[in-house]
Amino acid sequence: MTVDPRAALDRFVAALEAHYTAIVNRRDDEDPAVDDAYYVLADAFEVYDEALGTVHSEATPFYLGDEDDDEDDEDDDDEGDDEEGDDDADDDGPVSGRIVTKLGDDEYEIEPHRPSR
């Protein structure tokens, strides 16, 4: 079943608001409400991005990586730059498990890392 992009956007915006509220009202550095809001936000983002792709063949300029790729990415840092024409199908960006915004060639803005559940 295809999710309505407008409904997914509304849920995403509500998740952003809830995440911000959880941060502002945080009781300590390990407040579970912040972690819960983080995961709800990540899920809402994925649903919205997928709905845009399915219905409108568009995507957001953000990438939400997988936690499992963290170790692989550290190994990739030691390798040389990819040569032109080298298609690395599993190259998902420089950092996984975080929301990453690509600003330009090899330039990224990275959200703080959250622990996996």
mmCIF file of N, CA and C in Angstrom:
data_model
loop_
_atom_site.group_PDB
_atom_site.id
_atom_site.type_symbol
_atom_site.label_atom_id
_atom_site.label_comp_id
_atom_site.label_asym_id
_atom_site.label_seq_id
_atom_site.Cartn_x
_atom_site.Cartn_y
_atom_site.Cartn_z
ATOM 1 N N MET A 1 0.837 -1.174 0.000
ATOM 2 C CA MET A 1 0.000 0.000 0.000
ATOM 3 C C MET A 1 0.894 1.253 0.000
ATOM 4 N N THR A 2 0.564 2.178 -0.867
ATOM 5 C CA THR A 2 1.323 3.414 -0.991
ATOM 6 C C THR A 2 0.838 4.424 0.046
ATOM 7 N N VAL A 3 1.782 5.042 0.715
ATOM 8 C CA VAL A 3 1.470 6.070 1.699
ATOM 9 C C VAL A 3 1.313 7.400 0.980
ATOM 10 N N ASP A 4 0.303 8.167 1.363
ATOM 11 C CA ASP A 4 0.087 9.489 0.810
ATOM 12 C C ASP A 4 1.238 10.403 1.243
ATOM 13 N N PRO A 5 1.960 11.013 0.294
ATOM 14 C CA PRO A 5 3.090 11.868 0.660
ATOM 15 C C PRO A 5 2.700 13.026 1.583
ATOM 16 N N ARG A 6 1.515 13.582 1.407
ATOM 17 C CA ARG A 6 1.081 14.693 2.269
ATOM 18 C C ARG A 6 0.919 14.217 3.705
ATOM 19 N N ALA A 7 0.315 13.046 3.886
ATOM 20 C CA ALA A 7 0.153 12.494 5.236
ATOM 21 C C ALA A 7 1.516 12.153 5.834
ATOM 22 N N ALA A 8 2.412 11.634 5.005
ATOM 23 C CA ALA A 8 3.761 11.302 5.479
ATOM 24 C C ALA A 8 4.516 12.574 5.867
ATOM 25 N N LEU A 9 4.331 13.653 5.109
ATOM 26 C CA LEU A 9 4.962 14.927 5.443
ATOM 27 C C LEU A 9 4.427 15.459 6.771
ATOM 28 N N ASP A 10 3.126 15.376 6.959
ATOM 29 C CA ASP A 10 2.537 15.836 8.218
ATOM 30 C C ASP A 10 3.106 15.052 9.405
ATOM 31 N N ARG A 11 3.262 13.741 9.233
ATOM 32 C CA ARG A 11 3.831 12.911 10.299
ATOM 33 C C ARG A 11 5.300 13.275 10.532
ATOM 34 N N PHE A 12 6.030 13.538 9.466
ATOM 35 C CA PHE A 12 7.440 13.910 9.574
ATOM 36 C C PHE A 12 7.592 15.235 10.330
ATOM 37 N N VAL A 13 6.781 16.217 9.981
ATOM 38 C CA VAL A 13 6.836 17.521 10.657
ATOM 39 C C VAL A 13 6.476 17.357 12.136
ATOM 40 N N ALA A 14 5.463 16.564 12.435
ATOM 41 C CA ALA A 14 5.085 16.317 13.830
ATOM 42 C C ALA A 14 6.225 15.624 14.576
ATOM 43 N N ALA A 15 6.928 14.707 13.906
ATOM 44 C CA ALA A 15 8.061 14.018 14.532
ATOM 45 C C ALA A 15 9.215 14.984 14.788
ATOM 46 N N LEU A 16 9.436 15.933 13.879
ATOM 47 C CA LEU A 16 10.454 16.969 14.102
ATOM 48 C C LEU A 16 10.106 17.800 15.340
ATOM 49 N N GLU A 17 8.851 18.191 15.455
ATOM 50 C CA GLU A 17 8.395 18.967 16.613
ATOM 51 C C GLU A 17 8.563 18.172 17.908
ATOM 52 N N ALA A 18 8.175 16.899 17.885
ATOM 53 C CA ALA A 18 8.282 16.053 19.077
ATOM 54 C C ALA A 18 9.748 15.850 19.467
ATOM 55 N N HIS A 19 10.615 15.699 18.480
ATOM 56 C CA HIS A 19 12.045 15.533 18.745
ATOM 57 C C HIS A 19 12.604 16.789 19.401
ATOM 58 N N TYR A 20 12.253 17.945 18.868
ATOM 59 C CA TYR A 20 12.714 19.208 19.438
ATOM 60 C C TYR A 20 12.204 19.364 20.878
ATOM 61 N N THR A 21 10.940 19.068 21.095
ATOM 62 C CA THR A 21 10.360 19.166 22.437
ATOM 63 C C THR A 21 11.072 18.237 23.415
ATOM 64 N N ALA A 22 11.371 17.032 22.975
ATOM 65 C CA ALA A 22 12.077 16.077 23.836
ATOM 66 C C ALA A 22 13.466 16.601 24.203
ATOM 67 N N ILE A 23 14.136 17.226 23.257
ATOM 68 C CA ILE A 23 15.473 17.775 23.529
ATOM 69 C C ILE A 23 15.391 18.945 24.510
ATOM 70 N N VAL A 24 14.451 19.840 24.283
ATOM 71 C CA VAL A 24 14.299 21.010 25.145
ATOM 72 C C VAL A 24 13.944 20.600 26.576
ATOM 73 N N ASN A 25 13.151 19.553 26.715
ATOM 74 C CA ASN A 25 12.699 19.106 28.035
ATOM 75 C C ASN A 25 13.533 17.962 28.597
ATOM 76 N N ARG A 26 14.665 17.696 28.005
ATOM 77 C CA ARG A 26 15.558 16.601 28.437
ATOM 78 C C ARG A 26 15.885 16.728 29.918
ATOM 79 N N ARG A 27 15.837 15.587 30.619
ATOM 80 C CA ARG A 27 16.149 15.567 32.052
ATOM 81 C C ARG A 27 17.635 15.335 32.303
ATOM 82 N N ASP A 28 18.291 14.585 31.411
ATOM 83 C CA ASP A 28 19.729 14.344 31.524
ATOM 84 C C ASP A 28 20.242 13.853 30.178
ATOM 85 N N ASP A 29 21.546 13.580 30.089
ATOM 86 C CA ASP A 29 22.145 13.171 28.817
ATOM 87 C C ASP A 29 21.633 11.826 28.313
ATOM 88 N N GLU A 30 21.106 11.016 29.180
ATOM 89 C CA GLU A 30 20.624 9.686 28.804
ATOM 90 C C GLU A 30 19.100 9.596 28.803
ATOM 91 N N ASP A 31 18.408 10.716 28.620
ATOM 92 C CA ASP A 31 16.951 10.748 28.670
ATOM 93 C C ASP A 31 16.364 9.865 27.561
ATOM 94 N N PRO A 32 15.623 8.818 27.931
ATOM 95 C CA PRO A 32 15.062 7.915 26.915
ATOM 96 C C PRO A 32 14.026 8.589 26.016
ATOM 97 N N ALA A 33 13.415 9.663 26.473
ATOM 98 C CA ALA A 33 12.442 10.360 25.634
ATOM 99 C C ALA A 33 13.110 10.942 24.394
ATOM 100 N N VAL A 34 14.349 11.393 24.534
ATOM 101 C CA VAL A 34 15.081 11.943 23.390
ATOM 102 C C VAL A 34 15.405 10.824 22.400
ATOM 103 N N ASP A 35 15.869 9.694 22.920
ATOM 104 C CA ASP A 35 16.158 8.558 22.035
ATOM 105 C C ASP A 35 14.897 8.080 21.328
ATOM 106 N N ASP A 36 13.791 7.978 22.055
ATOM 107 C CA ASP A 36 12.535 7.549 21.439
ATOM 108 C C ASP A 36 12.110 8.515 20.334
ATOM 109 N N ALA A 37 12.197 9.808 20.610
ATOM 110 C CA ALA A 37 11.817 10.804 19.610
ATOM 111 C C ALA A 37 12.735 10.737 18.391
ATOM 112 N N TYR A 38 14.011 10.437 18.632
ATOM 113 C CA TYR A 38 14.974 10.299 17.537
ATOM 114 C C TYR A 38 14.550 9.175 16.586
ATOM 115 N N TYR A 39 14.185 8.027 17.148
ATOM 116 C CA TYR A 39 13.817 6.888 16.306
ATOM 117 C C TYR A 39 12.486 7.110 15.598
ATOM 118 N N VAL A 40 11.541 7.780 16.243
ATOM 119 C CA VAL A 40 10.278 8.120 15.587
ATOM 120 C C VAL A 40 10.550 9.071 14.423
ATOM 121 N N LEU A 41 11.427 10.035 14.639
ATOM 122 C CA LEU A 41 11.802 10.979 13.584
ATOM 123 C C LEU A 41 12.467 10.261 12.406
ATOM 124 N N ALA A 42 13.387 9.366 12.699
ATOM 125 C CA ALA A 42 14.067 8.626 11.629
ATOM 126 C C ALA A 42 13.061 7.803 10.813
ATOM 127 N N ASP A 43 12.127 7.165 11.504
ATOM 128 C CA ASP A 43 11.114 6.363 10.814
ATOM 129 C C ASP A 43 10.210 7.252 9.960
ATOM 130 N N ALA A 44 9.786 8.377 10.505
ATOM 131 C CA ALA A 44 8.918 9.290 9.758
ATOM 132 C C ALA A 44 9.626 9.822 8.520
ATOM 133 N N PHE A 45 10.920 10.108 8.652
ATOM 134 C CA PHE A 45 11.694 10.566 7.498
ATOM 135 C C PHE A 45 11.712 9.493 6.404
ATOM 136 N N GLU A 46 11.994 8.254 6.784
ATOM 137 C CA GLU A 46 12.064 7.176 5.788
ATOM 138 C C GLU A 46 10.730 6.981 5.080
ATOM 139 N N VAL A 47 9.622 7.040 5.818
ATOM 140 C CA VAL A 47 8.294 6.879 5.216
ATOM 141 C C VAL A 47 8.021 8.024 4.246
ATOM 142 N N TYR A 48 8.351 9.246 4.652
ATOM 143 C CA TYR A 48 8.142 10.408 3.783
ATOM 144 C C TYR A 48 8.987 10.311 2.514
ATOM 145 N N ASP A 49 10.256 9.993 2.668
ATOM 146 C CA ASP A 49 11.148 9.902 1.520
ATOM 147 C C ASP A 49 10.681 8.813 0.549
ATOM 148 N N GLU A 50 10.262 7.689 1.091
ATOM 149 C CA GLU A 50 9.770 6.596 0.242
ATOM 150 C C GLU A 50 8.473 6.989 -0.463
ATOM 151 N N ALA A 51 7.577 7.677 0.236
ATOM 152 C CA ALA A 51 6.319 8.110 -0.378
ATOM 153 C C ALA A 51 6.579 9.086 -1.522
ATOM 154 N N LEU A 52 7.526 10.007 -1.324
ATOM 155 C CA LEU A 52 7.880 10.929 -2.407
ATOM 156 C C LEU A 52 8.391 10.173 -3.631
ATOM 157 N N GLY A 53 9.246 9.191 -3.373
ATOM 158 C CA GLY A 53 9.800 8.414 -4.473
ATOM 159 C C GLY A 53 8.756 7.600 -5.207
ATOM 160 N N THR A 54 7.868 6.988 -4.454
ATOM 161 C CA THR A 54 6.850 6.131 -5.051
ATOM 162 C C THR A 54 5.825 6.929 -5.853
ATOM 163 N N VAL A 55 5.333 7.998 -5.277
ATOM 164 C CA VAL A 55 4.254 8.751 -5.908
ATOM 165 C C VAL A 55 4.756 9.786 -6.914
ATOM 166 N N HIS A 56 5.866 10.475 -6.589
ATOM 167 C CA HIS A 56 6.319 11.585 -7.429
ATOM 168 C C HIS A 56 7.692 11.368 -8.075
ATOM 169 N N SER A 57 8.300 10.232 -7.846
ATOM 170 C CA SER A 57 9.635 9.936 -8.372
ATOM 171 C C SER A 57 10.649 11.010 -7.977
ATOM 172 N N GLU A 58 10.538 11.488 -6.749
ATOM 173 C CA GLU A 58 11.440 12.501 -6.199
ATOM 174 C C GLU A 58 11.989 11.993 -4.875
ATOM 175 N N ALA A 59 13.048 12.653 -4.405
ATOM 176 C CA ALA A 59 13.647 12.279 -3.131
ATOM 177 C C ALA A 59 14.109 13.520 -2.394
ATOM 178 N N THR A 60 14.298 13.382 -1.100
ATOM 179 C CA THR A 60 14.871 14.471 -0.313
ATOM 180 C C THR A 60 16.386 14.446 -0.503
ATOM 181 N N PRO A 61 17.078 15.528 -0.147
ATOM 182 C CA PRO A 61 18.535 15.546 -0.306
ATOM 183 C C PRO A 61 19.267 14.963 0.894
ATOM 184 N N PHE A 62 18.577 14.152 1.694
ATOM 185 C CA PHE A 62 19.163 13.598 2.910
ATOM 186 C C PHE A 62 19.334 12.094 2.790
ATOM 187 N N TYR A 63 20.252 11.568 3.586
ATOM 188 C CA TYR A 63 20.513 10.137 3.617
ATOM 189 C C TYR A 63 20.498 9.675 5.068
ATOM 190 N N LEU A 64 19.751 8.632 5.351
ATOM 191 C CA LEU A 64 19.712 8.048 6.680
ATOM 192 C C LEU A 64 20.401 6.700 6.581
ATOM 193 N N GLY A 65 21.620 6.615 7.115
ATOM 194 C CA GLY A 65 22.436 5.416 6.970
ATOM 195 C C GLY A 65 22.048 4.303 7.918
ATOM 196 N N ASP A 66 22.636 3.143 7.684
ATOM 197 C CA ASP A 66 22.436 1.975 8.529
ATOM 198 C C ASP A 66 23.552 1.897 9.548
ATOM 199 N N GLU A 67 23.218 1.521 10.779
ATOM 200 C CA GLU A 67 24.207 1.368 11.853
ATOM 201 C C GLU A 67 25.250 0.311 11.480
ATOM 202 N N ASP A 68 24.856 -0.718 10.751
ATOM 203 C CA ASP A 68 25.742 -1.836 10.441
ATOM 204 C C ASP A 68 26.922 -1.425 9.568
ATOM 205 N N ASP A 69 26.820 -0.296 8.871
ATOM 206 C CA ASP A 69 27.872 0.126 7.950
ATOM 207 C C ASP A 69 29.001 0.898 8.620
ATOM 208 N N ASP A 70 28.890 1.222 9.916
ATOM 209 C CA ASP A 70 29.904 2.043 10.591
ATOM 210 C C ASP A 70 31.312 1.478 10.461
ATOM 211 N N GLU A 71 31.501 0.192 10.716
ATOM 212 C CA GLU A 71 32.834 -0.393 10.649
ATOM 213 C C GLU A 71 33.379 -0.382 9.234
ATOM 214 N N ASP A 72 32.531 -0.657 8.249
ATOM 215 C CA ASP A 72 32.967 -0.653 6.858
ATOM 216 C C ASP A 72 33.418 0.737 6.429
ATOM 217 N N ASP A 73 32.725 1.772 6.888
ATOM 218 C CA ASP A 73 33.076 3.136 6.513
ATOM 219 C C ASP A 73 34.431 3.542 7.051
ATOM 220 N N GLU A 74 34.790 3.086 8.241
ATOM 221 C CA GLU A 74 36.090 3.416 8.801
ATOM 222 C C GLU A 74 37.205 2.822 7.952
ATOM 223 N N ASP A 75 37.005 1.615 7.440
ATOM 224 C CA ASP A 75 37.989 0.982 6.575
ATOM 225 C C ASP A 75 38.123 1.730 5.257
ATOM 226 N N ASP A 76 36.997 2.281 4.755
ATOM 227 C CA ASP A 76 37.005 2.987 3.480
ATOM 228 C C ASP A 76 37.812 4.271 3.546
ATOM 229 N N ASP A 77 37.928 4.887 4.739
ATOM 230 C CA ASP A 77 38.659 6.142 4.868
ATOM 231 C C ASP A 77 40.127 5.995 4.496
ATOM 232 N N ASP A 78 40.693 4.808 4.649
ATOM 233 C CA ASP A 78 42.096 4.588 4.360
ATOM 234 C C ASP A 78 42.356 4.339 2.882
ATOM 235 N N GLU A 79 41.311 4.069 2.135
ATOM 236 C CA GLU A 79 41.476 3.777 0.725
ATOM 237 C C GLU A 79 41.572 5.080 -0.059
ATOM 238 N N GLY A 80 42.164 5.010 -1.249
ATOM 239 C CA GLY A 80 42.296 6.192 -2.100
ATOM 240 C C GLY A 80 40.955 6.621 -2.639
ATOM 241 N N ASP A 81 40.933 7.802 -3.244
ATOM 242 C CA ASP A 81 39.703 8.303 -3.827
ATOM 243 C C ASP A 81 39.268 7.389 -4.957
ATOM 244 N N ASP A 82 37.949 7.233 -5.093
ATOM 245 C CA ASP A 82 37.424 6.441 -6.196
ATOM 246 C C ASP A 82 37.809 7.109 -7.504
ATOM 247 N N GLU A 83 38.242 6.321 -8.454
ATOM 248 C CA GLU A 83 38.577 6.872 -9.747
ATOM 249 C C GLU A 83 37.305 7.112 -10.522
ATOM 250 N N GLU A 84 37.359 8.049 -11.444
ATOM 251 C CA GLU A 84 36.197 8.372 -12.231
ATOM 252 C C GLU A 84 35.725 7.133 -12.984
ATOM 253 N N GLY A 85 34.401 6.926 -12.972
ATOM 254 C CA GLY A 85 33.837 5.765 -13.648
ATOM 255 C C GLY A 85 33.775 4.539 -12.763
ATOM 256 N N ASP A 86 34.307 4.599 -11.559
ATOM 257 C CA ASP A 86 34.262 3.470 -10.635
ATOM 258 C C ASP A 86 32.930 3.508 -9.907
ATOM 259 N N ASP A 87 32.021 2.628 -10.291
ATOM 260 C CA ASP A 87 30.707 2.585 -9.662
ATOM 261 C C ASP A 87 30.749 1.652 -8.475
ATOM 262 N N ASP A 88 30.717 2.200 -7.275
ATOM 263 C CA ASP A 88 30.688 1.407 -6.052
ATOM 264 C C ASP A 88 29.252 1.405 -5.557
ATOM 265 N N ALA A 89 28.498 0.363 -5.886
ATOM 266 C CA ALA A 89 27.070 0.317 -5.618
ATOM 267 C C ALA A 89 26.735 0.398 -4.140
ATOM 268 N N ASP A 90 27.631 -0.036 -3.264
ATOM 269 C CA ASP A 90 27.309 -0.016 -1.846
ATOM 270 C C ASP A 90 27.918 1.187 -1.130
ATOM 271 N N ASP A 91 28.382 2.192 -1.859
ATOM 272 C CA ASP A 91 28.923 3.395 -1.248
ATOM 273 C C ASP A 91 27.777 4.343 -0.949
ATOM 274 N N ASP A 92 27.349 4.375 0.316
ATOM 275 C CA ASP A 92 26.191 5.161 0.719
ATOM 276 C C ASP A 92 26.551 6.492 1.347
ATOM 277 N N GLY A 93 27.785 6.927 1.286
ATOM 278 C CA GLY A 93 28.177 8.174 1.897
ATOM 279 C C GLY A 93 29.244 7.942 2.932
ATOM 280 N N PRO A 94 29.717 9.004 3.553
ATOM 281 C CA PRO A 94 30.861 8.899 4.441
ATOM 282 C C PRO A 94 30.547 8.386 5.833
ATOM 283 N N VAL A 95 29.313 8.519 6.307
ATOM 284 C CA VAL A 95 28.990 8.157 7.678
ATOM 285 C C VAL A 95 27.639 7.473 7.698
ATOM 286 N N SER A 96 27.529 6.359 8.389
ATOM 287 C CA SER A 96 26.258 5.664 8.472
ATOM 288 C C SER A 96 25.717 5.761 9.883
ATOM 289 N N GLY A 97 24.411 5.512 10.002
ATOM 290 C CA GLY A 97 23.773 5.582 11.295
ATOM 291 C C GLY A 97 23.466 7.009 11.711
ATOM 292 N N ARG A 98 23.643 7.931 10.822
ATOM 293 C CA ARG A 98 23.396 9.342 11.095
ATOM 294 C C ARG A 98 22.642 9.940 9.912
ATOM 295 N N ILE A 99 21.958 11.037 10.150
ATOM 296 C CA ILE A 99 21.359 11.743 9.027
ATOM 297 C C ILE A 99 22.462 12.588 8.405
ATOM 298 N N VAL A 100 22.675 12.394 7.112
ATOM 299 C CA VAL A 100 23.771 13.061 6.417
ATOM 300 C C VAL A 100 23.187 13.873 5.269
ATOM 301 N N THR A 101 23.588 15.118 5.175
ATOM 302 C CA THR A 101 23.192 15.974 4.075
ATOM 303 C C THR A 101 24.415 16.221 3.212
ATOM 304 N N LYS A 102 24.322 15.864 1.934
ATOM 305 C CA LYS A 102 25.449 16.099 1.033
ATOM 306 C C LYS A 102 25.403 17.541 0.561
ATOM 307 N N LEU A 103 26.471 18.273 0.853
ATOM 308 C CA LEU A 103 26.551 19.683 0.490
ATOM 309 C C LEU A 103 27.245 19.887 -0.843
ATOM 310 N N GLY A 104 28.137 18.997 -1.204
ATOM 311 C CA GLY A 104 28.877 19.091 -2.450
ATOM 312 C C GLY A 104 29.767 17.872 -2.574
ATOM 313 N N ASP A 105 30.674 17.871 -3.545
ATOM 314 C CA ASP A 105 31.592 16.754 -3.710
ATOM 315 C C ASP A 105 32.400 16.579 -2.439
ATOM 316 N N ASP A 106 32.294 15.408 -1.820
ATOM 317 C CA ASP A 106 33.026 15.058 -0.605
ATOM 318 C C ASP A 106 32.802 16.036 0.541
ATOM 319 N N GLU A 107 31.672 16.721 0.570
ATOM 320 C CA GLU A 107 31.356 17.643 1.651
ATOM 321 C C GLU A 107 29.972 17.285 2.190
ATOM 322 N N TYR A 108 29.912 16.990 3.494
ATOM 323 C CA TYR A 108 28.690 16.514 4.114
ATOM 324 C C TYR A 108 28.428 17.247 5.425
ATOM 325 N N GLU A 109 27.155 17.380 5.772
ATOM 326 C CA GLU A 109 26.768 17.865 7.092
ATOM 327 C C GLU A 109 26.173 16.660 7.814
ATOM 328 N N ILE A 110 26.658 16.375 9.015
ATOM 329 C CA ILE A 110 26.302 15.144 9.701
ATOM 330 C C ILE A 110 25.609 15.460 11.020
ATOM 331 N N GLU A 111 24.437 14.841 11.228
ATOM 332 C CA GLU A 111 23.727 14.955 12.490
ATOM 333 C C GLU A 111 24.437 14.115 13.544
ATOM 334 N N PRO A 112 24.295 14.450 14.810
ATOM 335 C CA PRO A 112 24.917 13.656 15.873
ATOM 336 C C PRO A 112 24.457 12.208 15.845
ATOM 337 N N HIS A 113 25.340 11.331 16.208
ATOM 338 C CA HIS A 113 25.073 9.890 16.233
ATOM 339 C C HIS A 113 24.201 9.524 17.416
ATOM 340 N N ARG A 114 23.249 8.629 17.217
ATOM 341 C CA ARG A 114 22.415 8.110 18.287
ATOM 342 C C ARG A 114 22.705 6.624 18.438
ATOM 343 N N PRO A 115 22.680 6.111 19.636
ATOM 344 C CA PRO A 115 22.941 4.696 19.851
ATOM 345 C C PRO A 115 21.855 3.838 19.217
ATOM 346 N N SER A 116 22.238 2.656 18.763
ATOM 347 C CA SER A 116 21.242 1.751 18.192
ATOM 348 C C SER A 116 20.482 1.072 19.311
ATOM 349 N N ARG A 117 19.274 0.699 19.009
ATOM 350 C CA ARG A 117 18.418 0.040 20.001
ATOM 351 C C ARG A 117 18.714 -1.412 20.067
#
